[in-house]
């Protein structure tokens, strides 16, 4: 079940805009196209629905602030739908002074966060918060993305590919990097140079959808067990009920004898 999928040609078509919840969103997905020209494997389902779906995948790029740039703030957020289509991709204006753009990893440059190219943090936070309502979110170590967004999400609606136990078992119980996980399961190489939040979100979604049936079945079984009394608990409950019945019977007999 966890073997790499077949390699097929990429879909190079990219949306220039998407209408989501009444808001026209700009998709700056140029690097997304470049990535797909060189990658081997299909992370986008061709001729599929390109709008918002019940399941979404998110990935964020961050830049450093504070001393030596050790603290992180949001610089870019990308969201793809269940079929891998980019439906939201925005650079975000820095809320603090940036001391390290982390360009070699983040791909972020000063011009990306300039006023003409970036959106206000509060606007992005509101838009994605509304988009996430009542939807399943897929991500890799997604808690880090929520942290820089200052948002949370119901645990039952989160699918984290970094935390899924069957994936971790493939790496000796350790948390796999998205790069290693994608190459192992999909046979696709990502993050070869500067990262792209679009391609990372797509890789994460593809990993999830390939194993969605098994993953969701395990969650259903876990939920069922949680609300189904164990045999031991059932026996203990029956025993306690019998004791209560015997006590009531004894009380009745005692009052009768009086």
CSV table of C-alpha atoms in Angstrom, one decimal:
chain,number,residue,atom,x,y,z
A,1,UNK,CA,0.0,0.0,0.0
A,2,UNK,CA,2.9,2.4,0.7
A,3,UNK,CA,4.8,1.7,-2.5
A,4,UNK,CA,5.7,4.7,-4.8
A,5,UNK,CA,3.1,5.5,-7.5
A,6,UNK,CA,3.8,5.4,-11.2
A,7,UNK,CA,5.5,8.4,-12.9
A,8,UNK,CA,3.4,10.2,-15.5
A,9,UNK,CA,3.5,13.5,-17.3
A,10,UNK,CA,2.7,16.7,-15.5
A,11,UNK,CA,-0.1,19.2,-16.0
A,12,UNK,CA,1.6,22.5,-16.7
A,13,UNK,CA,-1.6,24.5,-16.8
A,14,UNK,CA,-1.9,27.0,-13.9
A,15,UNK,CA,-4.8,29.0,-12.9
A,16,UNK,CA,-4.3,32.8,-13.1
A,17,UNK,CA,-7.1,33.4,-10.7
A,18,UNK,CA,-9.7,31.5,-8.6
A,19,UNK,CA,-13.0,32.6,-7.3
A,20,UNK,CA,-13.3,31.4,-3.7
A,21,UNK,CA,-16.0,32.5,-1.3
A,22,UNK,CA,-16.7,35.6,-3.4
A,23,UNK,CA,-13.0,36.7,-3.3
A,24,UNK,CA,-10.8,36.8,-6.4
A,25,UNK,CA,-7.5,35.4,-5.4
A,26,UNK,CA,-4.2,35.9,-7.3
A,27,UNK,CA,-2.2,32.8,-7.9
A,28,UNK,CA,1.5,33.6,-8.3
A,29,UNK,CA,2.4,30.1,-9.4
A,30,UNK,CA,5.2,30.6,-11.9
A,31,UNK,CA,7.7,28.5,-9.9
A,32,UNK,CA,5.0,25.9,-9.7
A,33,UNK,CA,5.2,25.5,-13.5
A,34,UNK,CA,9.0,25.4,-13.5
A,35,UNK,CA,8.9,22.6,-10.9
A,36,UNK,CA,6.5,20.4,-12.9
A,37,UNK,CA,8.7,20.7,-16.0
A,38,UNK,CA,11.5,18.8,-14.1
A,39,UNK,CA,9.7,16.6,-11.7
A,40,UNK,CA,8.8,12.9,-12.5
A,41,UNK,CA,5.4,12.0,-11.2
A,42,UNK,CA,1.9,13.4,-11.4
A,43,UNK,CA,0.9,15.6,-8.4
A,44,UNK,CA,-2.0,17.2,-10.2
A,45,UNK,CA,-5.0,15.2,-11.5
A,46,UNK,CA,-5.6,16.3,-15.1
A,47,UNK,CA,-9.1,17.5,-16.2
A,48,UNK,CA,-10.2,17.7,-12.6
A,49,UNK,CA,-12.2,20.3,-10.6
A,50,UNK,CA,-10.1,23.4,-10.0
A,51,UNK,CA,-12.1,25.1,-7.3
A,52,UNK,CA,-12.3,24.7,-3.5
A,53,UNK,CA,-12.9,21.2,-2.2
A,54,UNK,CA,-13.8,19.6,1.1
A,55,UNK,CA,-10.2,18.6,1.6
A,56,UNK,CA,-7.4,21.2,1.3
A,57,UNK,CA,-3.6,21.1,1.7
A,58,UNK,CA,-1.6,24.0,3.0
A,59,UNK,CA,2.0,24.9,3.2
A,60,UNK,CA,3.7,28.1,4.4
A,61,UNK,CA,7.1,29.7,3.8
A,62,UNK,CA,8.6,31.7,6.7
A,63,UNK,CA,11.3,34.3,7.2
A,64,UNK,CA,13.3,35.0,10.3
A,65,UNK,CA,13.0,37.9,12.7
A,66,UNK,CA,14.8,38.9,15.9
A,67,UNK,CA,18.3,38.0,16.9
A,68,UNK,CA,20.0,35.9,14.2
A,69,UNK,CA,16.6,35.5,12.6
A,70,UNK,CA,15.7,32.6,14.9
A,71,UNK,CA,12.0,33.6,15.2
A,72,UNK,CA,9.6,33.0,12.4
A,73,UNK,CA,6.8,34.9,10.7
A,74,UNK,CA,4.6,34.1,7.7
A,75,UNK,CA,6.0,35.2,4.3
A,76,UNK,CA,4.0,33.1,1.9
A,77,UNK,CA,1.0,30.7,2.1
A,78,UNK,CA,-0.2,28.3,-0.6
A,79,UNK,CA,-3.3,26.2,-0.6
A,80,UNK,CA,-4.2,23.5,-3.1
A,81,UNK,CA,-7.4,21.5,-3.5
A,82,UNK,CA,-7.9,17.8,-3.3
A,83,UNK,CA,-6.7,17.3,-6.9
A,84,UNK,CA,-3.6,19.4,-6.5
A,85,UNK,CA,-4.8,22.6,-8.2
A,86,UNK,CA,-3.4,25.8,-6.6
A,87,UNK,CA,-6.4,27.8,-5.4
A,88,UNK,CA,-4.6,30.3,-3.1
A,89,UNK,CA,-1.1,31.6,-3.2
A,90,UNK,CA,0.0,34.9,-1.6
A,91,UNK,CA,3.0,36.6,-0.3
A,92,UNK,CA,2.4,38.3,3.1
A,93,UNK,CA,3.8,41.6,4.3
A,94,UNK,CA,6.2,41.3,7.2
A,95,UNK,CA,4.7,42.1,10.5
A,96,UNK,CA,8.2,42.5,12.1
A,97,UNK,CA,11.6,43.5,10.8
A,98,UNK,CA,13.0,40.6,8.8
A,99,UNK,CA,16.6,39.7,9.8
A,100,UNK,CA,16.9,36.6,7.7
A,101,UNK,CA,15.0,35.9,4.5
A,102,UNK,CA,16.2,32.3,4.5
A,103,UNK,CA,16.2,32.5,0.7
A,104,UNK,CA,18.2,29.3,0.1
A,105,UNK,CA,15.4,27.3,1.8
A,106,UNK,CA,12.3,29.6,1.7
A,107,UNK,CA,12.8,31.1,-1.8
A,108,UNK,CA,11.7,34.4,-0.3
A,109,UNK,CA,13.4,37.7,-1.4
A,110,UNK,CA,12.8,41.2,-0.2
A,111,UNK,CA,11.0,42.2,-3.3
A,112,UNK,CA,8.4,39.4,-2.7
A,113,UNK,CA,7.3,41.1,0.5
A,114,UNK,CA,7.2,44.6,-1.0
A,115,UNK,CA,3.8,46.4,-0.7
A,116,UNK,CA,2.9,45.8,-4.3
A,117,UNK,CA,3.5,42.1,-4.2
A,118,UNK,CA,2.3,41.2,-0.8
A,119,UNK,CA,-1.0,41.2,1.2
A,120,UNK,CA,-1.6,42.4,4.7
A,121,UNK,CA,-1.3,39.6,7.3
A,122,UNK,CA,-4.7,40.3,8.8
A,123,UNK,CA,-6.4,40.0,5.3
A,124,UNK,CA,-4.7,36.7,4.6
A,125,UNK,CA,-5.5,35.4,8.1
A,126,UNK,CA,-9.2,36.2,7.6
A,127,UNK,CA,-9.4,34.8,4.1
A,128,UNK,CA,-7.8,31.4,5.0
A,129,UNK,CA,-9.6,31.1,8.3
A,130,UNK,CA,-12.9,31.4,6.4
A,131,UNK,CA,-11.7,29.0,3.8
A,132,UNK,CA,-10.8,26.4,6.4
A,133,UNK,CA,-14.2,26.3,8.1
A,134,UNK,CA,-15.6,22.7,8.2
A,135,UNK,CA,-12.8,21.4,5.9
A,136,UNK,CA,-10.2,18.7,6.3
A,137,UNK,CA,-6.7,20.2,6.2
A,138,UNK,CA,-3.7,18.3,5.1
A,139,UNK,CA,-0.1,19.4,5.8
A,140,UNK,CA,3.4,18.3,6.8
A,141,UNK,CA,4.1,19.4,10.4
A,142,UNK,CA,1.1,21.6,9.9
A,143,UNK,CA,1.3,22.9,13.5
A,144,UNK,CA,4.1,25.1,12.4
A,145,UNK,CA,1.9,26.7,9.7
A,146,UNK,CA,-0.9,27.3,12.2
A,147,UNK,CA,1.6,28.9,14.6
A,148,UNK,CA,2.7,31.6,12.2
A,149,UNK,CA,-0.9,32.1,11.1
A,150,UNK,CA,-2.1,32.5,14.7
A,151,UNK,CA,-4.9,30.1,13.9
A,152,UNK,CA,-6.0,26.6,15.1
A,153,UNK,CA,-8.2,23.9,13.7
A,154,UNK,CA,-10.2,21.0,15.1
A,155,UNK,CA,-7.8,18.0,15.6
A,156,UNK,CA,-10.4,15.7,14.0
A,157,UNK,CA,-10.1,17.7,10.7
A,158,UNK,CA,-6.3,17.6,10.5
A,159,UNK,CA,-4.3,15.1,8.5
A,160,UNK,CA,-0.6,15.6,9.2
A,161,UNK,CA,1.7,13.5,7.0
A,162,UNK,CA,4.6,14.1,9.4
A,163,UNK,CA,2.6,12.4,12.3
A,164,UNK,CA,0.9,9.5,10.5
A,165,UNK,CA,2.3,6.4,12.2
A,166,UNK,CA,2.5,4.1,9.0
A,167,UNK,CA,4.6,6.8,7.4
A,168,UNK,CA,6.8,7.2,10.4
A,169,UNK,CA,7.4,3.4,10.6
A,170,UNK,CA,9.0,3.6,7.1
A,171,UNK,CA,11.7,5.7,8.7
A,172,UNK,CA,12.3,3.8,11.8
A,173,UNK,CA,9.7,5.6,13.9
A,174,UNK,CA,11.3,9.0,13.2
A,175,UNK,CA,9.5,12.0,11.7
A,176,UNK,CA,10.2,12.0,7.9
A,177,UNK,CA,11.0,15.1,6.0
A,178,UNK,CA,8.6,15.9,3.2
A,179,UNK,CA,11.4,15.5,0.7
A,180,UNK,CA,12.2,12.0,1.9
A,181,UNK,CA,8.6,11.0,2.3
A,182,UNK,CA,7.6,12.2,-1.2
A,183,UNK,CA,10.6,10.4,-2.9
A,184,UNK,CA,9.8,7.2,-0.9
A,185,UNK,CA,6.1,7.0,-1.6
A,186,UNK,CA,5.7,8.9,-4.9
A,187,UNK,CA,9.1,8.5,-6.6
A,188,UNK,CA,9.1,12.3,-7.0
A,189,UNK,CA,11.9,14.6,-5.9
A,190,UNK,CA,10.9,17.9,-4.3
A,191,UNK,CA,12.8,20.7,-2.5
A,192,UNK,CA,15.9,20.1,-4.7
A,193,UNK,CA,16.8,23.8,-4.2
A,194,UNK,CA,14.7,26.7,-2.9
A,195,UNK,CA,11.4,25.5,-1.5
A,196,UNK,CA,8.0,26.4,-3.0
A,197,UNK,CA,5.0,26.3,-0.8
A,198,UNK,CA,2.9,25.4,-3.8
A,199,UNK,CA,4.8,22.3,-4.7
A,200,UNK,CA,5.1,21.2,-1.1
A,201,UNK,CA,1.3,21.5,-0.6
A,202,UNK,CA,0.7,19.5,-3.7
A,203,UNK,CA,3.2,16.8,-2.7
A,204,UNK,CA,1.6,16.6,0.7
A,205,UNK,CA,-1.9,16.3,-0.8
A,206,UNK,CA,-0.8,13.6,-3.2
A,207,UNK,CA,0.8,11.5,-0.4
A,208,UNK,CA,-2.5,11.8,1.6
A,209,UNK,CA,-4.9,11.0,-1.3
A,210,UNK,CA,-2.8,7.9,-2.3
A,211,UNK,CA,-3.4,6.5,1.2
A,212,UNK,CA,-6.7,8.3,2.1
A,213,UNK,CA,-8.8,5.1,2.3
A,214,UNK,CA,-6.5,3.4,4.8
A,215,UNK,CA,-6.0,6.6,6.8
A,216,UNK,CA,-9.7,7.4,7.1
A,217,UNK,CA,-10.7,3.8,7.9
A,218,UNK,CA,-8.2,3.8,10.7
A,219,UNK,CA,-9.7,7.0,12.1
A,220,UNK,CA,-13.2,5.5,11.9
A,221,UNK,CA,-12.0,2.4,13.8
A,222,UNK,CA,-10.3,4.5,16.4
A,223,UNK,CA,-13.4,6.6,16.9
A,224,UNK,CA,-15.6,3.5,17.2
A,225,UNK,CA,-13.3,1.9,19.8
A,226,UNK,CA,-13.3,5.1,21.8
A,227,UNK,CA,-17.1,5.0,22.2
A,228,UNK,CA,-17.5,1.2,22.5
A,229,UNK,CA,-17.1,-0.2,26.0
A,230,UNK,CA,-14.5,-2.9,26.3
A,231,UNK,CA,-15.5,-6.4,27.4
A,232,UNK,CA,-13.9,-5.8,30.8
A,233,UNK,CA,-15.8,-2.6,31.2
A,234,UNK,CA,-19.0,-4.3,30.2
A,235,UNK,CA,-18.5,-7.1,32.7
A,236,UNK,CA,-17.6,-4.6,35.5
A,237,UNK,CA,-20.8,-2.6,34.6
A,238,UNK,CA,-22.9,-5.8,34.7
A,239,UNK,CA,-21.4,-6.8,38.0
A,240,UNK,CA,-22.0,-3.4,39.6
A,241,UNK,CA,-25.6,-3.4,38.3
A,242,UNK,CA,-26.1,-6.9,39.9
A,243,UNK,CA,-24.8,-5.6,43.2
A,244,UNK,CA,-27.2,-2.7,43.1
A,245,UNK,CA,-30.1,-5.0,42.3
A,246,UNK,CA,-29.2,-7.3,45.2
A,247,UNK,CA,-29.0,-4.3,47.6
A,248,UNK,CA,-32.4,-3.2,46.6
A,249,UNK,CA,-33.8,-6.7,46.9
A,250,UNK,CA,-32.3,-7.0,50.4
A,251,UNK,CA,-33.7,-3.7,51.5
A,252,UNK,CA,-37.2,-4.7,50.2
A,253,UNK,CA,-37.0,-8.0,52.1
A,254,UNK,CA,-35.8,-6.3,55.3
A,255,UNK,CA,-38.7,-3.8,55.2
A,256,UNK,CA,-41.1,-6.7,54.5
A,257,UNK,CA,-39.9,-8.6,57.6
A,258,UNK,CA,-40.4,-5.5,59.8
